[in-house]
Coordinates of C-alpha atoms and ligand atoms in Angstrom, one line a residue:
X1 CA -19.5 -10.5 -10.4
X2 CA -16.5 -9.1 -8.4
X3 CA -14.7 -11.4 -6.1
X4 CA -13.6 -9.7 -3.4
X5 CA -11.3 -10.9 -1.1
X6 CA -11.4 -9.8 3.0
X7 CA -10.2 -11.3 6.4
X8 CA -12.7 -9.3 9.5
X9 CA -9.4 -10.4 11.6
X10 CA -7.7 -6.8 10.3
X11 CA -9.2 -5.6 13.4
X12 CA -6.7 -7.3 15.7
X13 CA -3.9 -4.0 14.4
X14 CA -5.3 -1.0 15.2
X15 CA -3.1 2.2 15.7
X16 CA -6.4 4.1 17.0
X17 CA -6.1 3.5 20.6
X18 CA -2.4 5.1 20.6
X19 CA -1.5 8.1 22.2
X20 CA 2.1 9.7 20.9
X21 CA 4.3 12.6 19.7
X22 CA 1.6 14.1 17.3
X23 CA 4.4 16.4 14.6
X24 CA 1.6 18.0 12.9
X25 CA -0.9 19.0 15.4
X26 CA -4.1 16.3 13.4
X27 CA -4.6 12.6 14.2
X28 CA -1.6 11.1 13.3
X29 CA -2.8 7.3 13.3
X30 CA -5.0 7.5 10.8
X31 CA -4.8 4.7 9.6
X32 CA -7.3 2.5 11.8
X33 CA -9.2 -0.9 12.0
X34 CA -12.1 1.4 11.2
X35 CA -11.2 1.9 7.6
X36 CA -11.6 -1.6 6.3
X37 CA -14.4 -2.3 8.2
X38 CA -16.1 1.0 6.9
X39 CA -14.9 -0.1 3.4
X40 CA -16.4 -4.0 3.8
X41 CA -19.6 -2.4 5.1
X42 CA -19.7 -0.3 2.2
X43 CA -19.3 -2.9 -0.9
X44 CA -21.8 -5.2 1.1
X45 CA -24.8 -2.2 0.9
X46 CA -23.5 -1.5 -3.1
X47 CA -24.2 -5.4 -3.3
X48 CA -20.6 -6.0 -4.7
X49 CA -19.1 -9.2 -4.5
X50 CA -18.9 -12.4 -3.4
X51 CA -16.9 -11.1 -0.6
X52 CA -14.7 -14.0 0.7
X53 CA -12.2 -14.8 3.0
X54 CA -8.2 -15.3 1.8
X55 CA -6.7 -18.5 1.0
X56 CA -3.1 -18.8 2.5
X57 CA -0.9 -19.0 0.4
X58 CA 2.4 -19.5 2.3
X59 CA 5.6 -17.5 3.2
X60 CA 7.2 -17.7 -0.2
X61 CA 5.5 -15.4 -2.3
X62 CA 6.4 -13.0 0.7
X63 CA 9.9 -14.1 0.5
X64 CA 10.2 -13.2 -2.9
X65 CA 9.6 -10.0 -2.7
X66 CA 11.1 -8.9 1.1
X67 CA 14.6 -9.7 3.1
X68 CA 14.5 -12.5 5.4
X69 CA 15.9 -9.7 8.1
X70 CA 12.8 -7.7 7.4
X71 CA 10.4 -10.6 7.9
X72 CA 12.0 -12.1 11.0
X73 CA 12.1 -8.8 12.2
X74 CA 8.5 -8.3 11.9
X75 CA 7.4 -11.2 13.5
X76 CA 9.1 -11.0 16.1
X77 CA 9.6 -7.5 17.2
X78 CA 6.5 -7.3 19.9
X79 CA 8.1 -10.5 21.7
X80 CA 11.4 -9.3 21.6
X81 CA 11.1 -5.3 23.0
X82 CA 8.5 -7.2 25.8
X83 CA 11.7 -9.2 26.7
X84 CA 13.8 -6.3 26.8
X85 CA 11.7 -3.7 28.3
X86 CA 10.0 -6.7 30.8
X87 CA 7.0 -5.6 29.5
X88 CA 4.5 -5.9 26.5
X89 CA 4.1 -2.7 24.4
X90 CA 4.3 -0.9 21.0
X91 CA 7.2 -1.6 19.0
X92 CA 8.2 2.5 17.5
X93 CA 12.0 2.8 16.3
X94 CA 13.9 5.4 18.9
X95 CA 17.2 5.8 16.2
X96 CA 17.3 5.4 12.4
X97 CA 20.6 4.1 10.9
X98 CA 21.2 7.3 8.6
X99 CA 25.0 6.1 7.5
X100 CA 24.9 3.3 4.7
X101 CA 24.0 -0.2 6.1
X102 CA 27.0 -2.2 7.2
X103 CA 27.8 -5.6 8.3
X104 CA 26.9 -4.8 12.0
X105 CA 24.0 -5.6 13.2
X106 CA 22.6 -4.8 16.7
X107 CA 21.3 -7.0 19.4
X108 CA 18.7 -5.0 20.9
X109 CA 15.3 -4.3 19.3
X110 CA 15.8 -0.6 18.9
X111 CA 19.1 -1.1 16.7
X112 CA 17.6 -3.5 14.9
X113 CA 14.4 -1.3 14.0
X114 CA 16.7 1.5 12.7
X115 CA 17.7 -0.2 9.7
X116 CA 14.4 -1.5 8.7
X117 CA 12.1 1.2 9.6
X118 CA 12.1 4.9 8.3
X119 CA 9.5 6.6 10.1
X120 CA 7.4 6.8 13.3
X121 CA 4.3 6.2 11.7
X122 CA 3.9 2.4 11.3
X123 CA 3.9 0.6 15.3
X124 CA 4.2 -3.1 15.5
X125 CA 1.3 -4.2 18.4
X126 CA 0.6 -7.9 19.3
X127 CA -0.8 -8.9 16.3
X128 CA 0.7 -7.1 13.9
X129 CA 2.4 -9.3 12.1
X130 CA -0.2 -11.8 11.7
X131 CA -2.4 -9.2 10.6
X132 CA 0.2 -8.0 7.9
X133 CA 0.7 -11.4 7.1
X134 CA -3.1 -11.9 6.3
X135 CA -3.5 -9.0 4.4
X136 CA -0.7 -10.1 1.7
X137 CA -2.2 -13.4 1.6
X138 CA -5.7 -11.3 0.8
X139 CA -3.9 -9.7 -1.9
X140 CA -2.6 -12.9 -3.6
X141 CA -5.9 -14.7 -3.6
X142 CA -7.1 -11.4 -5.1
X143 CA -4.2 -12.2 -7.5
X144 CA -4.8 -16.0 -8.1
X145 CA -8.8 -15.4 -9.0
X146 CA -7.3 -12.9 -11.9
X147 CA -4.9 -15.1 -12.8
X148 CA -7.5 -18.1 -13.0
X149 CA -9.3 -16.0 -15.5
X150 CA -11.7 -13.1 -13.7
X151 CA -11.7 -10.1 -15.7
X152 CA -11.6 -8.2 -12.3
X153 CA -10.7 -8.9 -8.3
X154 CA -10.7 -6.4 -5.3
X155 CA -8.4 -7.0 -2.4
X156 CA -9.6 -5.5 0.6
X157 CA -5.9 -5.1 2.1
X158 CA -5.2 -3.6 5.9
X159 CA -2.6 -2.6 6.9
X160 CA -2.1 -0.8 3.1
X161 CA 1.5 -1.9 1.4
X162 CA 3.3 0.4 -0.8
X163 CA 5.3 2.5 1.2
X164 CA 7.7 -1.0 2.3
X165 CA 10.5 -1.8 0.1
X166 CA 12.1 -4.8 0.1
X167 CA 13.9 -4.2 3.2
X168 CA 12.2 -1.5 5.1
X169 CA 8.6 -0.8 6.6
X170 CA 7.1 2.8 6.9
X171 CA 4.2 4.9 6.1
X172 CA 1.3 2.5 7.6
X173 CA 3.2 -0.6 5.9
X174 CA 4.4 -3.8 6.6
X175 CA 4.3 -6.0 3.9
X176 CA 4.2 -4.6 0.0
X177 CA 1.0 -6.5 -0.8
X178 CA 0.8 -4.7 -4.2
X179 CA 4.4 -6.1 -4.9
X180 CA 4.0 -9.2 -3.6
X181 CA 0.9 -9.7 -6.0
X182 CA 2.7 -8.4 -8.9
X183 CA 5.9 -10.8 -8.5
X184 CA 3.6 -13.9 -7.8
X185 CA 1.8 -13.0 -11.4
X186 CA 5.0 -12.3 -13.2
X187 CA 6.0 -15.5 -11.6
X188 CA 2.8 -16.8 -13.8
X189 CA 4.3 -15.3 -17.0
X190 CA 2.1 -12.7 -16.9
X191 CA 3.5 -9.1 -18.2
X192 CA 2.7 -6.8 -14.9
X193 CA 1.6 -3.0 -14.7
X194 CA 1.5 -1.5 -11.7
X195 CA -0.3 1.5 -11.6
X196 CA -0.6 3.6 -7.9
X197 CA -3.2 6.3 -7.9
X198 CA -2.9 6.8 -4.0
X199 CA -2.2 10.2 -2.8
X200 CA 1.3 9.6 -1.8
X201 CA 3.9 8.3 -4.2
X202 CA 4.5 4.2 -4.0
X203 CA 7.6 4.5 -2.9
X204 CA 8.4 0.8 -1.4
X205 CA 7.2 -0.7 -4.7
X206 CA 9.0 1.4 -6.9
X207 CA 12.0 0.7 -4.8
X208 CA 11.3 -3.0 -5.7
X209 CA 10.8 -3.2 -9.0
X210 CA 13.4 -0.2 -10.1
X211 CA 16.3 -2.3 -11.6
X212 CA 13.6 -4.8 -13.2
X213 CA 12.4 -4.3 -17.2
X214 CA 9.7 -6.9 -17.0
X215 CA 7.4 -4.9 -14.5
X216 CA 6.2 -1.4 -15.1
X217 CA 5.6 0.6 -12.3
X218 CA 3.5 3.9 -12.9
X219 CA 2.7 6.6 -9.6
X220 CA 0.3 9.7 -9.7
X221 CA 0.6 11.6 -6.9
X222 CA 1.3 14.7 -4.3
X223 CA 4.5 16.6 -5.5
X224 CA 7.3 15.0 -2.9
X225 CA 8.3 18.4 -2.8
X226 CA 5.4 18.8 -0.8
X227 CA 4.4 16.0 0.8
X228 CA 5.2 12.5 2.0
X229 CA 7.1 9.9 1.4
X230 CA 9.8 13.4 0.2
X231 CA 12.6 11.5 -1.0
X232 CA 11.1 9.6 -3.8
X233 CA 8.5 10.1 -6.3
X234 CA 10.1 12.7 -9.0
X235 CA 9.3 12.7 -12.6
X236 CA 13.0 11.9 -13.2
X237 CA 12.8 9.0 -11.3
X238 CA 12.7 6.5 -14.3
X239 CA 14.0 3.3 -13.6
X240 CA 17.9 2.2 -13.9
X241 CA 19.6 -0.8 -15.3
X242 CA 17.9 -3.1 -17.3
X243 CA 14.8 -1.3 -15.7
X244 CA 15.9 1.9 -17.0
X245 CA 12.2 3.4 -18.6
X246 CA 10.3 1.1 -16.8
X247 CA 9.0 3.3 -14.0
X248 CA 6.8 6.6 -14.7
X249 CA 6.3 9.2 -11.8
X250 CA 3.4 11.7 -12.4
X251 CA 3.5 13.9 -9.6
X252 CA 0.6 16.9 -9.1
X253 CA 1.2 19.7 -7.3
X254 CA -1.5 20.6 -3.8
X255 CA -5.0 21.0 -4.6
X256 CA -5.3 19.6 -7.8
X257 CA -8.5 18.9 -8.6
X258 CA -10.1 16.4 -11.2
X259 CA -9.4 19.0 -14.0
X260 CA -5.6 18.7 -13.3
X261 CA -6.0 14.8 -12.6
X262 CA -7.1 13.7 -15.6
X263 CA -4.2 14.6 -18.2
X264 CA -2.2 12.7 -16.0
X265 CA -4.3 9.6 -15.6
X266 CA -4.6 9.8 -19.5
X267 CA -0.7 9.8 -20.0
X268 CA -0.7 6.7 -17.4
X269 CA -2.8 4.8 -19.1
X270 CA -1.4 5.5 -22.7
X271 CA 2.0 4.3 -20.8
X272 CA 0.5 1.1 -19.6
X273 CA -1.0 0.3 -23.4
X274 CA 2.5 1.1 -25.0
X275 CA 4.3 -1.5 -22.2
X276 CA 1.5 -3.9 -23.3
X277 CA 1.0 -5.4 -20.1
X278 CA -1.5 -8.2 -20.2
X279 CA -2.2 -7.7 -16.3
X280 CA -2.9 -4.2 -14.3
X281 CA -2.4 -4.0 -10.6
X282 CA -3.6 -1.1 -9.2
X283 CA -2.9 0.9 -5.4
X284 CA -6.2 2.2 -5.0
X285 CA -6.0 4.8 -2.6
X286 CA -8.8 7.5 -2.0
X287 CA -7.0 9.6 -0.3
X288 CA -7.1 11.7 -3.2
X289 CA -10.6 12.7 -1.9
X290 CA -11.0 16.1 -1.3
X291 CA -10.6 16.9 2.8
X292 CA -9.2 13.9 3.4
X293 CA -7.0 14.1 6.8
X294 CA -3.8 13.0 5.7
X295 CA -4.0 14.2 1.5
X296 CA -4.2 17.8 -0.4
X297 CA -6.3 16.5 -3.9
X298 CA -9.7 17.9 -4.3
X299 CA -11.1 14.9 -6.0
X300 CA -15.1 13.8 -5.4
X301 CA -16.8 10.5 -5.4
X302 CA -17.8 10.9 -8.9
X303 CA -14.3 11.2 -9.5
X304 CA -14.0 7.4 -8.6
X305 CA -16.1 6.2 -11.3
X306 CA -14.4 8.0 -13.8
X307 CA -11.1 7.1 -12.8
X308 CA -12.6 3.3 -13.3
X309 CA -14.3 3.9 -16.5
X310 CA -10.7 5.6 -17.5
X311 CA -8.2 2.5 -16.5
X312 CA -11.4 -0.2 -17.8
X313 CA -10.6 0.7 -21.5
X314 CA -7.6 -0.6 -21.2
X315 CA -9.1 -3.5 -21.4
X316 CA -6.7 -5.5 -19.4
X317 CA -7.4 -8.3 -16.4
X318 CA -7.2 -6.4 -13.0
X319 CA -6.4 -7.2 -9.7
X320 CA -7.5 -3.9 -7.2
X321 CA -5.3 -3.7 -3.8
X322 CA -6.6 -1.2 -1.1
X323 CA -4.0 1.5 0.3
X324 CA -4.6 4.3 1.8
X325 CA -7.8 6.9 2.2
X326 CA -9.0 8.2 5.8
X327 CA -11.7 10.3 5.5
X328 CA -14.3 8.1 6.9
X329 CA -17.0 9.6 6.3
X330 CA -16.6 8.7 2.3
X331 CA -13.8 5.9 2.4
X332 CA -16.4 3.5 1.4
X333 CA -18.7 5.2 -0.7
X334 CA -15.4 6.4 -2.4
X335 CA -14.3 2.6 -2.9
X336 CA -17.8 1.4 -4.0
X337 CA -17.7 4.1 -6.1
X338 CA -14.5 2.6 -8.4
X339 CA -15.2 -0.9 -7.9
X340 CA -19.3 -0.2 -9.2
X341 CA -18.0 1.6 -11.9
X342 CA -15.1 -1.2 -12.7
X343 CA -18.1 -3.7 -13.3
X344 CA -20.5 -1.7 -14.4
X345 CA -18.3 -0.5 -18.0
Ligands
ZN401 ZN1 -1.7 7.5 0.8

């Protein structure tokens, strides 16, 4: 048994329909409704499950984790550029505050999105807050059946999470579901390890955890060099404070394959056993898959399973948040494919 936690109203964001600046010439919104309904589809025909909808679970555990600026800002964004502009439409920053935050802070939407948005990749429709919202709360109930004793629990998250920091929303991301999971179980007295096998380096949850010892947070991913998120993600990138050695960065250069993968899955996992976590979160993101649209890995669906079988001999409780992966004609064979594995030893 795997519960697995999903709200079908994910459909209600959905960058697909929007046309816009496209810097590298591909589809740029990738990141579509289609996904999680491709990866609910998917787990239904592997017969995984029960698949259930998301308790709520409240503004706190949010508030824990992001600024009150960030979540007012979020919520009402949409309303307040329809206000300004005298009509509804996509909320996309215009200006990024590049000098360090001050005490100003702008009236109008568009100076108010430039300190809490870094990219142009991440739009704010009609419902997206509601649909962010929803997909945290899927990640906590993930997090409350683990904590209530289930060896295993699959959050089906959309929009993914762990590009936001504390303060700032970007790449597809709203809310940090994966951090907001992991503080609500350290707030349990559990002893958290994240561990982030997306494509792209967790930069928004590394961000929030950096300063803290009691929550290891461990990335394998594209060389920033190379690709997105750029600025963070290097192996020097440890931690600082009392969370100095704490976080683990295990960046692979373009086109690694499972061959190159697996040392550094190996040296992740002997890191989570030495920090003796007695919970893993993990940022499942296939966009390690080989072609996928917006990654450079070569890994297969096979790949999956082994990755599973790998970070199951830890033997440690598990809660599974979705990020990224958009190659849609294997997301959700690709996600069956670890989850199957996860259950099946
Ligand atoms: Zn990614």
């Amino acid at each position: 048994m795997l519960p697995i936690f999903y709200d079908p109203h994910h459909v209600r964001h959905d960058p697909a329909g929007l046309h816009t600046y496209d810097p590298r010439n591909a589809a740029y919104y990738v990141e579509v409704a289609r996904r999680g309904e491709l990866i609910h589809h998917a787990l239904q025909a592997a017969g995984l499950g029960p698949i259930q909808p998301p308790q709520d679970w409240g503004m706190a555990p949010l508030a824990a984790v992001h600024t009150p600026a960030l979540l007012e800002l979020l919520a009402t964004a949409y309303q307040q550029l329809a206000r300004e502009a005298g009509a509804p439409r996509p909320v996309i920053p215009e200006t990024y505050q590049v000098n360090p935050a001050g005490v100003r802070r702008p009236r109008t939407i568009f100076g108010r999105l430039g300190q809490h948005c870094f990219d142009i990749a991440s739009p704010i429709f009609a419902h997206t807050w509601d649909v962010a919202y929803w997909s945290a709360q899927v990640a906590l109930s993930a997090a409350a059946a683990v904590q209530a004793g289930q060896p295993w629990a699959y959050a089906l998250c959309r929009p993914p999470g762990h590009h936001a920091t504390a303060d700032m929303y970007g790449g597809f991301c709203y809310l940090n579901n994966a951090a907001i999971a992991a503080q609500w179980l350290a707030g349990q007295g559990r002893r958290v390890a994240i561990l982030d096998v997306d494509y792209h380096h967790g930069n928004g949850t590394q961000a929030i955890f950096y300063t803290r010892p009691g929550i290891f947070f461990c990335s394998i991913h594209a060389d920033p060099l190379d690709e997105y998120p750029y600025y963070w993600g290097y192996a020097d990138e440890r931690g600082a404070g009392p969370g100095l050695g704490t976080t683990l960065n295990l960046p692979l250069p373009l086109g690694c394959d499972e061959a190159g993968y697996w040392p550094a899955l190996q040296t992740a996992c002997a890191a989570i056993a030495a920090f003796a976590a007695d919970v893993l979160v993990i940022s499942l993101g296939v966009d390690t898959f080989v072609g996928d649209p917006a990654g450079g890995f070569r890994l297969h669906t096979g790949s999956y399973g082994r990755m599973a079988r790998e970070i199951a001999a830890l033997k440690l409780p598990a809660l599974i948040i979705q990020e990224g992966g958009y190659r849609l004609d294997a997301l959700g064979e690709n996600v069956a494919a670890f989850l199957s594995a996860l259950c099946g030893g």
